[in-house]
PDB file of C-alpha atoms and ligand atoms in Angstrom:
ATOM      1  CA  MET A   1     -46.428 -35.586  21.699  1.00 91.00           C
ATOM      2  CA  PHE A   2     -45.615 -39.205  22.649  1.00 94.00           C
ATOM      3  CA  ASN A   3     -44.119 -40.999  19.721  1.00 97.00           C
ATOM      4  CA  LEU A   4     -43.181 -44.770  19.330  1.00 98.00           C
ATOM      5  CA  ILE A   5     -41.818 -47.089  16.785  1.00 98.00           C
ATOM      6  CA  LEU A   6     -42.919 -50.690  16.678  1.00 98.00           C
ATOM      7  CA  PHE A   7     -39.986 -52.575  15.106  1.00 98.00           C
ATOM      8  CA  GLY A   8     -39.512 -56.080  13.969  1.00 98.00           C
ATOM      9  CA  PRO A   9     -39.263 -58.383  11.005  1.00 98.00           C
ATOM     10  CA  PRO A  10     -42.357 -58.936   8.627  1.00 97.00           C
ATOM     11  CA  GLY A  11     -44.965 -60.870  10.093  1.00 97.00           C
ATOM     12  CA  SER A  12     -43.807 -60.177  13.786  1.00 98.00           C
ATOM     13  CA  GLY A  13     -47.259 -58.687  14.530  1.00 98.00           C
ATOM     14  CA  LYS A  14     -46.433 -54.879  14.395  1.00 98.00           C
ATOM     15  CA  GLY A  15     -49.852 -54.255  12.513  1.00 97.00           C
ATOM     16  CA  THR A  16     -51.687 -56.562  14.865  1.00 98.00           C
ATOM     17  CA  GLN A  17     -50.509 -54.839  17.999  1.00 98.00           C
ATOM     18  CA  SER A  18     -50.603 -51.357  16.716  1.00 98.00           C
ATOM     19  CA  ASP A  19     -54.396 -51.597  16.187  1.00 97.00           C
ATOM     20  CA  LYS A  20     -54.662 -52.276  19.858  1.00 98.00           C
ATOM     21  CA  LEU A  21     -52.241 -49.734  20.908  1.00 97.00           C
ATOM     22  CA  VAL A  22     -53.412 -46.871  19.075  1.00 97.00           C
ATOM     23  CA  ASP A  23     -56.959 -47.547  20.738  1.00 96.00           C
ATOM     24  CA  LYS A  24     -55.330 -47.730  24.121  1.00 96.00           C
ATOM     25  CA  TYR A  25     -52.867 -44.663  24.046  1.00 96.00           C
ATOM     26  CA  GLY A  26     -54.785 -42.417  21.628  1.00 96.00           C
ATOM     27  CA  LEU A  27     -51.917 -42.371  19.137  1.00 97.00           C
ATOM     28  CA  LYS A  28     -52.076 -41.847  15.291  1.00 97.00           C
ATOM     29  CA  HIS A  29     -51.069 -45.094  13.557  1.00 97.00           C
ATOM     30  CA  LEU A  30     -48.442 -44.419  10.784  1.00 97.00           C
ATOM     31  CA  SER A  31     -47.933 -47.730   8.748  1.00 98.00           C
ATOM     32  CA  THR A  32     -45.924 -47.004   5.715  1.00 98.00           C
ATOM     33  CA  GLY A  33     -47.035 -50.524   4.395  1.00 97.00           C
ATOM     34  CA  ASN A  34     -50.815 -49.494   4.652  1.00 97.00           C
ATOM     35  CA  LEU A  35     -50.130 -46.190   3.072  1.00 97.00           C
ATOM     36  CA  LEU A  36     -48.385 -47.643  -0.083  1.00 97.00           C
ATOM     37  CA  ARG A  37     -50.858 -50.173  -0.376  1.00 96.00           C
ATOM     38  CA  GLN A  38     -53.736 -47.488  -0.338  1.00 96.00           C
ATOM     39  CA  GLU A  39     -51.604 -45.597  -2.947  1.00 96.00           C
ATOM     40  CA  ILE A  40     -51.343 -48.744  -4.999  1.00 96.00           C
ATOM     41  CA  ALA A  41     -55.389 -49.462  -4.537  1.00 96.00           C
ATOM     42  CA  ASP A  42     -55.661 -45.667  -5.938  1.00 97.00           C
ATOM     43  CA  LYS A  43     -53.613 -46.298  -8.868  1.00 97.00           C
ATOM     44  CA  THR A  44     -51.713 -43.153  -8.045  1.00 96.00           C
ATOM     45  CA  PRO A  45     -48.064 -42.863  -9.786  1.00 95.00           C
ATOM     46  CA  LEU A  46     -46.387 -43.212  -6.265  1.00 95.00           C
ATOM     47  CA  GLY A  47     -48.435 -46.423  -6.102  1.00 96.00           C
ATOM     48  CA  ILE A  48     -47.529 -47.696  -9.314  1.00 96.00           C
ATOM     49  CA  GLU A  49     -43.795 -47.269  -8.757  1.00 95.00           C
ATOM     50  CA  ALA A  50     -44.114 -48.658  -5.131  1.00 96.00           C
ATOM     51  CA  LYS A  51     -45.903 -51.829  -6.360  1.00 96.00           C
ATOM     52  CA  SER A  52     -42.857 -52.995  -8.701  1.00 95.00           C
ATOM     53  CA  PHE A  53     -40.646 -52.921  -5.692  1.00 97.00           C
ATOM     54  CA  MET A  54     -43.255 -54.429  -2.951  1.00 96.00           C
ATOM     55  CA  ASP A  55     -44.067 -57.432  -5.372  1.00 95.00           C
ATOM     56  CA  LYS A  56     -40.533 -58.440  -5.339  1.00 95.00           C
ATOM     57  CA  GLY A  57     -40.107 -58.160  -1.435  1.00 96.00           C
ATOM     58  CA  GLN A  58     -37.797 -55.220  -1.856  1.00 97.00           C
ATOM     59  CA  LEU A  59     -37.871 -51.682  -0.201  1.00 98.00           C
ATOM     60  CA  VAL A  60     -39.600 -48.701  -1.723  1.00 98.00           C
ATOM     61  CA  PRO A  61     -36.853 -46.064  -2.200  1.00 98.00           C
ATOM     62  CA  ASP A  62     -36.044 -43.736   0.780  1.00 98.00           C
ATOM     63  CA  GLU A  63     -37.209 -40.677  -0.991  1.00 97.00           C
ATOM     64  CA  VAL A  64     -40.534 -42.085  -1.877  1.00 96.00           C
ATOM     65  CA  VAL A  65     -41.293 -43.206   1.422  1.00 97.00           C
ATOM     66  CA  ILE A  66     -39.742 -40.076   3.555  1.00 96.00           C
ATOM     67  CA  GLY A  67     -41.756 -37.852   1.628  1.00 95.00           C
ATOM     68  CA  MET A  68     -45.012 -39.630   2.047  1.00 96.00           C
ATOM     69  CA  VAL A  69     -44.412 -39.981   5.841  1.00 96.00           C
ATOM     70  CA  ASP A  70     -43.729 -36.079   5.730  1.00 94.00           C
ATOM     71  CA  SER A  71     -46.919 -35.079   4.273  1.00 93.00           C
ATOM     72  CA  TYR A  72     -48.964 -37.684   6.483  1.00 95.00           C
ATOM     73  CA  PHE A  73     -47.414 -35.978   9.477  1.00 91.00           C
ATOM     74  CA  ASP A  74     -48.380 -32.554   8.184  1.00 91.00           C
ATOM     75  CA  GLN A  75     -51.880 -33.476   7.688  1.00 94.00           C
ATOM     76  CA  HIS A  76     -52.149 -35.072  11.291  1.00 94.00           C
ATOM     77  CA  ILE A  77     -50.304 -32.389  13.279  1.00 88.00           C
ATOM     78  CA  GLU A  78     -52.973 -32.280  15.853  1.00 92.00           C
ATOM     79  CA  ALA A  79     -52.257 -35.890  17.049  1.00 94.00           C
ATOM     80  CA  ARG A  80     -51.316 -36.616  20.493  1.00 94.00           C
ATOM     81  CA  GLY A  81     -48.483 -38.807  19.219  1.00 95.00           C
ATOM     82  CA  PHE A  82     -47.430 -41.421  16.495  1.00 97.00           C
ATOM     83  CA  LEU A  83     -47.093 -45.097  16.337  1.00 98.00           C
ATOM     84  CA  PHE A  84     -44.729 -45.594  13.481  1.00 98.00           C
ATOM     85  CA  ASP A  85     -45.216 -49.139  12.265  1.00 98.00           C
ATOM     86  CA  GLY A  86     -42.879 -50.444   9.378  1.00 97.00           C
ATOM     87  CA  PHE A  87     -40.954 -47.113   9.422  1.00 98.00           C
ATOM     88  CA  PRO A  88     -37.958 -46.355   9.628  1.00 98.00           C
ATOM     89  CA  ARG A  89     -36.625 -49.273   7.750  1.00 98.00           C
ATOM     90  CA  THR A  90     -33.123 -48.051   6.582  1.00 98.00           C
ATOM     91  CA  VAL A  91     -30.627 -45.673   8.624  1.00 98.00           C
ATOM     92  CA  ALA A  92     -31.330 -42.857   6.215  1.00 98.00           C
ATOM     93  CA  GLN A  93     -35.004 -43.191   7.192  1.00 98.00           C
ATOM     94  CA  ALA A  94     -34.462 -43.026  10.733  1.00 98.00           C
ATOM     95  CA  VAL A  95     -32.042 -40.012  10.249  1.00 98.00           C
ATOM     96  CA  ALA A  96     -34.847 -38.237   8.323  1.00 97.00           C
ATOM     97  CA  LEU A  97     -37.284 -39.172  10.889  1.00 97.00           C
ATOM     98  CA  ASP A  98     -35.208 -37.665  13.753  1.00 97.00           C
ATOM     99  CA  LYS A  99     -34.685 -34.464  11.727  1.00 97.00           C
ATOM    100  CA  LEU A 100     -38.540 -34.220  10.853  1.00 95.00           C
ATOM    101  CA  LEU A 101     -39.568 -34.659  14.650  1.00 95.00           C
ATOM    102  CA  GLU A 102     -36.775 -32.265  15.657  1.00 95.00           C
ATOM    103  CA  LEU A 103     -38.411 -29.675  13.459  1.00 93.00           C
ATOM    104  CA  LYS A 104     -41.697 -30.162  15.183  1.00 90.00           C
ATOM    105  CA  LYS A 105     -40.017 -30.056  18.546  1.00 93.00           C
ATOM    106  CA  THR A 106     -40.795 -33.588  19.378  1.00 94.00           C
ATOM    107  CA  SER A 107     -38.848 -36.981  19.348  1.00 96.00           C
ATOM    108  CA  ILE A 108     -39.062 -40.680  19.367  1.00 97.00           C
ATOM    109  CA  ALA A 109     -39.995 -41.899  23.170  1.00 96.00           C
ATOM    110  CA  ALA A 110     -39.097 -45.664  22.491  1.00 97.00           C
ATOM    111  CA  VAL A 111     -38.554 -48.362  20.036  1.00 98.00           C
ATOM    112  CA  LEU A 112     -40.076 -51.460  20.908  1.00 98.00           C
ATOM    113  CA  ALA A 113     -38.849 -54.587  18.841  1.00 98.00           C
ATOM    114  CA  LEU A 114     -40.900 -57.697  18.581  1.00 98.00           C
ATOM    115  CA  GLU A 115     -38.708 -60.803  18.422  1.00 98.00           C
ATOM    116  CA  VAL A 116     -39.926 -63.850  16.539  1.00 98.00           C
ATOM    117  CA  GLY A 117     -38.176 -66.868  15.095  1.00 96.00           C
ATOM    118  CA  GLU A 118     -38.035 -67.193  11.166  1.00 94.00           C
ATOM    119  CA  GLU A 119     -40.045 -70.390  10.907  1.00 94.00           C
ATOM    120  CA  GLU A 120     -42.808 -68.883  12.915  1.00 96.00           C
ATOM    121  CA  LEU A 121     -42.980 -65.674  10.713  1.00 96.00           C
ATOM    122  CA  VAL A 122     -42.895 -67.816   7.401  1.00 95.00           C
ATOM    123  CA  LYS A 123     -45.803 -69.884   8.977  1.00 95.00           C
ATOM    124  CA  ARG A 124     -47.701 -66.674   9.969  1.00 96.00           C
ATOM    125  CA  LEU A 125     -47.238 -64.869   6.432  1.00 95.00           C
ATOM    126  CA  LEU A 126     -47.954 -67.914   4.265  1.00 94.00           C
ATOM    127  CA  ASN A 127     -51.181 -68.465   6.332  1.00 94.00           C
ATOM    128  CA  ARG A 128     -52.135 -64.696   5.945  1.00 94.00           C
ATOM    129  CA  GLY A 129     -51.730 -64.929   2.407  1.00 92.00           C
ATOM    130  CA  LYS A 130     -54.510 -67.176   2.009  1.00 92.00           C
ATOM    131  CA  THR A 131     -56.837 -64.580   2.581  1.00 92.00           C
ATOM    132  CA  SER A 132     -55.021 -61.108   2.626  1.00 87.00           C
ATOM    133  CA  GLY A 133     -54.717 -60.631  -1.280  1.00 84.00           C
ATOM    134  CA  ARG A 134     -51.299 -59.342  -0.516  1.00 87.00           C
ATOM    135  CA  SER A 135     -49.085 -60.616  -3.404  1.00 85.00           C
ATOM    136  CA  ASP A 136     -45.964 -60.336  -1.070  1.00 91.00           C
ATOM    137  CA  ASP A 137     -47.477 -62.979   1.186  1.00 92.00           C
ATOM    138  CA  THR A 138     -48.396 -65.838  -1.118  1.00 90.00           C
ATOM    139  CA  ASN A 139     -44.840 -66.782  -2.440  1.00 91.00           C
ATOM    140  CA  GLU A 140     -42.428 -68.083   0.017  1.00 92.00           C
ATOM    141  CA  GLU A 141     -39.396 -66.995  -2.041  1.00 93.00           C
ATOM    142  CA  VAL A 142     -40.678 -63.510  -1.763  1.00 94.00           C
ATOM    143  CA  ILE A 143     -41.206 -63.844   2.110  1.00 94.00           C
ATOM    144  CA  ARG A 144     -37.610 -65.052   2.420  1.00 95.00           C
ATOM    145  CA  LYS A 145     -36.437 -62.145   0.239  1.00 96.00           C
ATOM    146  CA  ARG A 146     -38.298 -59.777   2.741  1.00 96.00           C
ATOM    147  CA  PHE A 147     -36.356 -61.413   5.561  1.00 97.00           C
ATOM    148  CA  ALA A 148     -32.978 -61.000   3.776  1.00 97.00           C
ATOM    149  CA  VAL A 149     -33.889 -57.229   3.209  1.00 98.00           C
ATOM    150  CA  TYR A 150     -34.638 -56.864   6.707  1.00 98.00           C
ATOM    151  CA  SER A 151     -31.646 -58.390   7.866  1.00 97.00           C
ATOM    152  CA  ASN A 152     -29.298 -56.455   5.582  1.00 98.00           C
ATOM    153  CA  GLU A 153     -31.068 -52.918   5.506  1.00 98.00           C
ATOM    154  CA  THR A 154     -33.251 -52.813   8.492  1.00 98.00           C
ATOM    155  CA  THR A 155     -31.369 -54.320  11.297  1.00 97.00           C
ATOM    156  CA  PRO A 156     -28.972 -51.331  11.461  1.00 98.00           C
ATOM    157  CA  VAL A 157     -31.687 -49.255  12.453  1.00 98.00           C
ATOM    158  CA  ALA A 158     -31.780 -50.982  15.661  1.00 98.00           C
ATOM    159  CA  GLU A 159     -28.140 -49.894  16.350  1.00 97.00           C
ATOM    160  CA  HIS A 160     -29.135 -46.470  15.716  1.00 97.00           C
ATOM    161  CA  TYR A 161     -31.672 -46.281  18.422  1.00 97.00           C
ATOM    162  CA  LYS A 162     -29.549 -48.551  20.801  1.00 97.00           C
ATOM    163  CA  LYS A 163     -26.936 -45.788  20.529  1.00 96.00           C
ATOM    164  CA  ALA A 164     -29.601 -43.344  21.643  1.00 95.00           C
ATOM    165  CA  LYS A 165     -30.614 -45.686  24.591  1.00 95.00           C
ATOM    166  CA  LYS A 166     -34.294 -45.998  23.163  1.00 96.00           C
ATOM    167  CA  PHE A 167     -34.511 -49.642  22.123  1.00 97.00           C
ATOM    168  CA  LYS A 168     -36.173 -52.393  23.867  1.00 97.00           C
ATOM    169  CA  SER A 169     -36.723 -56.013  22.793  1.00 98.00           C
ATOM    170  CA  ILE A 170     -39.969 -57.620  23.452  1.00 98.00           C
ATOM    171  CA  LYS A 171     -40.870 -61.325  23.016  1.00 98.00           C
ATOM    172  CA  GLY A 172     -43.254 -61.536  19.940  1.00 98.00           C
ATOM    173  CA  GLU A 173     -44.214 -65.137  20.414  1.00 98.00           C
ATOM    174  CA  GLY A 174     -47.293 -66.138  22.451  1.00 97.00           C
ATOM    175  CA  THR A 175     -50.820 -65.068  22.547  1.00 98.00           C
ATOM    176  CA  VAL A 176     -51.777 -61.712  20.990  1.00 98.00           C
ATOM    177  CA  GLY A 177     -52.853 -60.616  24.566  1.00 98.00           C
ATOM    178  CA  GLN A 178     -49.625 -61.715  26.375  1.00 98.00           C
ATOM    179  CA  ILE A 179     -47.455 -59.551  23.653  1.00 98.00           C
ATOM    180  CA  PHE A 180     -49.781 -56.599  24.117  1.00 98.00           C
ATOM    181  CA  ASP A 181     -49.605 -56.670  27.716  1.00 98.00           C
ATOM    182  CA  ALA A 182     -45.775 -56.867  27.521  1.00 98.00           C
ATOM    183  CA  ILE A 183     -45.620 -53.792  25.118  1.00 98.00           C
ATOM    184  CA  CYS A 184     -48.086 -51.798  27.394  1.00 98.00           C
ATOM    185  CA  GLU A 185     -45.952 -52.640  30.348  1.00 97.00           C
ATOM    186  CA  ALA A 186     -42.715 -51.154  28.421  1.00 96.00           C
ATOM    187  CA  ILE A 187     -44.864 -48.142  27.330  1.00 96.00           C
ATOM    188  CA  ASP A 188     -46.190 -47.224  30.764  1.00 95.00           C
ATOM    189  CA  LYS A 189     -42.661 -47.290  32.430  1.00 92.00           C
ATOM    190  CA  LYS A 190     -41.803 -44.709  29.780  1.00 87.00           C
ATOM    191  CA  ILE A 191     -44.938 -42.596  30.394  1.00 84.00           C
ATOM    192  CA  GLU A 192     -44.101 -42.637  34.060  1.00 74.00           C
ATOM    193  CA  ARG A 193     -40.666 -41.244  34.025  1.00 67.00           C
TER     194      ARG A 193
HETATM  195  P1  LIG B 201     -45.461 -53.738   5.489  1.00 52.73           P
HETATM  196  O1  LIG B 201     -46.805 -53.649   5.395  1.00 52.73           O
HETATM  197  O2  LIG B 201     -44.711 -52.986   6.510  1.00 52.73           O
HETATM  198  O3  LIG B 201     -45.244 -55.237   5.851  1.00 52.73           O
HETATM  199  P2  LIG B 201     -44.094 -56.022   6.693  1.00 52.73           P
HETATM  200  O4  LIG B 201     -43.043 -55.265   7.600  1.00 52.73           O
HETATM  201  O5  LIG B 201     -43.702 -56.858   6.016  1.00 52.73           O
HETATM  202  O6  LIG B 201     -44.885 -56.528   7.874  1.00 52.73           O
HETATM  203  P3  LIG B 201     -46.145 -57.193   7.615  1.00 52.73           P
HETATM  204  O7  LIG B 201     -47.351 -56.390   7.687  1.00 52.73           O
HETATM  205  O8  LIG B 201     -46.197 -58.457   6.836  1.00 52.73           O
HETATM  206  O9  LIG B 201     -46.275 -57.842   9.335  1.00 52.73           O
HETATM  207  P4  LIG B 201     -46.487 -57.246  10.642  1.00 52.73           P
HETATM  208  O10 LIG B 201     -45.113 -57.227  11.769  1.00 52.73           O
HETATM  209  O11 LIG B 201     -47.263 -56.013  10.644  1.00 52.73           O
HETATM  210  O12 LIG B 201     -47.466 -58.461  11.264  1.00 52.73           O
HETATM  211  P5  LIG B 201     -49.083 -58.716  11.305  1.00 52.73           P
HETATM  212  O13 LIG B 201     -49.602 -57.895  12.753  1.00 52.73           O
HETATM  213  O14 LIG B 201     -49.732 -58.093  10.110  1.00 52.73           O
HETATM  214  O15 LIG B 201     -44.470 -53.654   4.174  1.00 52.73           O
HETATM  215  C1  LIG B 201     -44.810 -54.310   3.021  1.00 52.73           C
HETATM  216  C2  LIG B 201     -43.840 -53.693   1.907  1.00 52.73           C
HETATM  217  O16 LIG B 201     -43.887 -52.424   1.678  1.00 52.73           O
HETATM  218  C3  LIG B 201     -42.429 -53.859   2.257  1.00 52.73           C
HETATM  219  O17 LIG B 201     -41.803 -55.176   1.833  1.00 52.73           O
HETATM  220  C4  LIG B 201     -41.658 -52.899   1.332  1.00 52.73           C
HETATM  221  O18 LIG B 201     -41.641 -53.141   0.095  1.00 52.73           O
HETATM  222  C5  LIG B 201     -42.841 -51.851   1.440  1.00 52.73           C
HETATM  223  N1  LIG B 201     -42.398 -50.745   2.541  1.00 52.73           N
HETATM  224  C6  LIG B 201     -43.143 -50.641   3.681  1.00 52.73           C
HETATM  225  N2  LIG B 201     -42.794 -49.794   4.636  1.00 52.73           N
HETATM  226  C7  LIG B 201     -41.559 -49.155   3.935  1.00 52.73           C
HETATM  227  C8  LIG B 201     -40.576 -48.482   4.292  1.00 52.73           C
HETATM  228  N3  LIG B 201     -40.649 -47.759   5.574  1.00 52.73           N
HETATM  229  N4  LIG B 201     -39.467 -48.327   3.497  1.00 52.73           N
HETATM  230  C9  LIG B 201     -39.434 -48.934   2.214  1.00 52.73           C
HETATM  231  N5  LIG B 201     -40.315 -49.671   1.684  1.00 52.73           N
HETATM  232  C10 LIG B 201     -41.462 -50.099   2.672  1.00 52.73           C
HETATM  233  O19 LIG B 201     -49.057 -60.275  11.683  1.00 52.73           O
HETATM  234  C11 LIG B 201     -48.892 -61.008  10.553  1.00 52.73           C
HETATM  235  C12 LIG B 201     -49.658 -62.269  10.664  1.00 52.73           C
HETATM  236  O20 LIG B 201     -49.558 -62.915  11.838  1.00 52.73           O
HETATM  237  C13 LIG B 201     -51.146 -62.026  10.530  1.00 52.73           C
HETATM  238  O21 LIG B 201     -52.070 -62.962   9.968  1.00 52.73           O
HETATM  239  C14 LIG B 201     -51.487 -62.009  12.110  1.00 52.73           C
HETATM  240  O22 LIG B 201     -52.904 -62.313  12.307  1.00 52.73           O
HETATM  241  C15 LIG B 201     -50.691 -63.084  12.597  1.00 52.73           C
HETATM  242  N6  LIG B 201     -50.254 -62.785  13.932  1.00 52.73           N
HETATM  243  C16 LIG B 201     -49.966 -61.623  14.689  1.00 52.73           C
HETATM  244  N7  LIG B 201     -49.667 -61.869  15.904  1.00 52.73           N
HETATM  245  C17 LIG B 201     -49.506 -63.196  16.133  1.00 52.73           C
HETATM  246  C18 LIG B 201     -49.440 -64.065  17.240  1.00 52.73           C
HETATM  247  N8  LIG B 201     -48.977 -63.513  18.392  1.00 52.73           N
HETATM  248  N9  LIG B 201     -49.624 -65.383  17.149  1.00 52.73           N
HETATM  249  C19 LIG B 201     -49.749 -65.754  15.842  1.00 52.73           C
HETATM  250  N10 LIG B 201     -50.144 -65.142  14.782  1.00 52.73           N
HETATM  251  C20 LIG B 201     -50.048 -63.855  14.875  1.00 52.73           C
END
């Protein structure tokens, strides 16, 4: 299995790039944001609980997200590898993911982090909010809250993978194609090793 994490703040292009990467490398896309939005659309108890956190720009509790990832993983065990998008978002989630992968006798090959300035991120998200129907994109206050949560709870995850020498920053500004090429270059170097 070849497993990657696409890391970066809200609006940095993780979802956009994931769609292209899963096509090119034949990986299974595991976006916890998409899984949670599906639970909300299906009006499941998990979705109803998650919505109250997501609407405020807060993280959904670790145990809820880890349980969801665990069962998604088991349902797609035949996959060549996974592209994790928006997960892990806390150190507890990163530790749980390490353990889960170890049990499956695999690991994370690389963490690729998209770097984008905050004003560009706000612009992208407000713009998407005009059409996405995502309640967390329409209110600038909620968007700023998501950045604060990212800074406080998610940036320590970068340290976790830097210690493991798996972390690589990638410039996330430019055209979608330019950024895709830079990500592919980093992945191809990993595959060649
Ligand atoms: P989630 O769905 O993961 O959202 P996010 O991290 O906030 O990321 P986004 O989807 O907003 O951005 P993205 O980086 O994917 O960028 P995208 O490609 O879409 O999480 C939502 C919520 O769910 C969280 O706040 C939390 O409550 C909960 N949650 C999810 N995972 C969780 C977890 N693990 N633990 C706990 N809670 C969790 O692009 C954004 C926009 O920019 C698009 O309009 C796109 O077209 C545009 N764009 C992309 N690339 C470019 C470019 N190069 N130039 C110009 N525009 C671009």
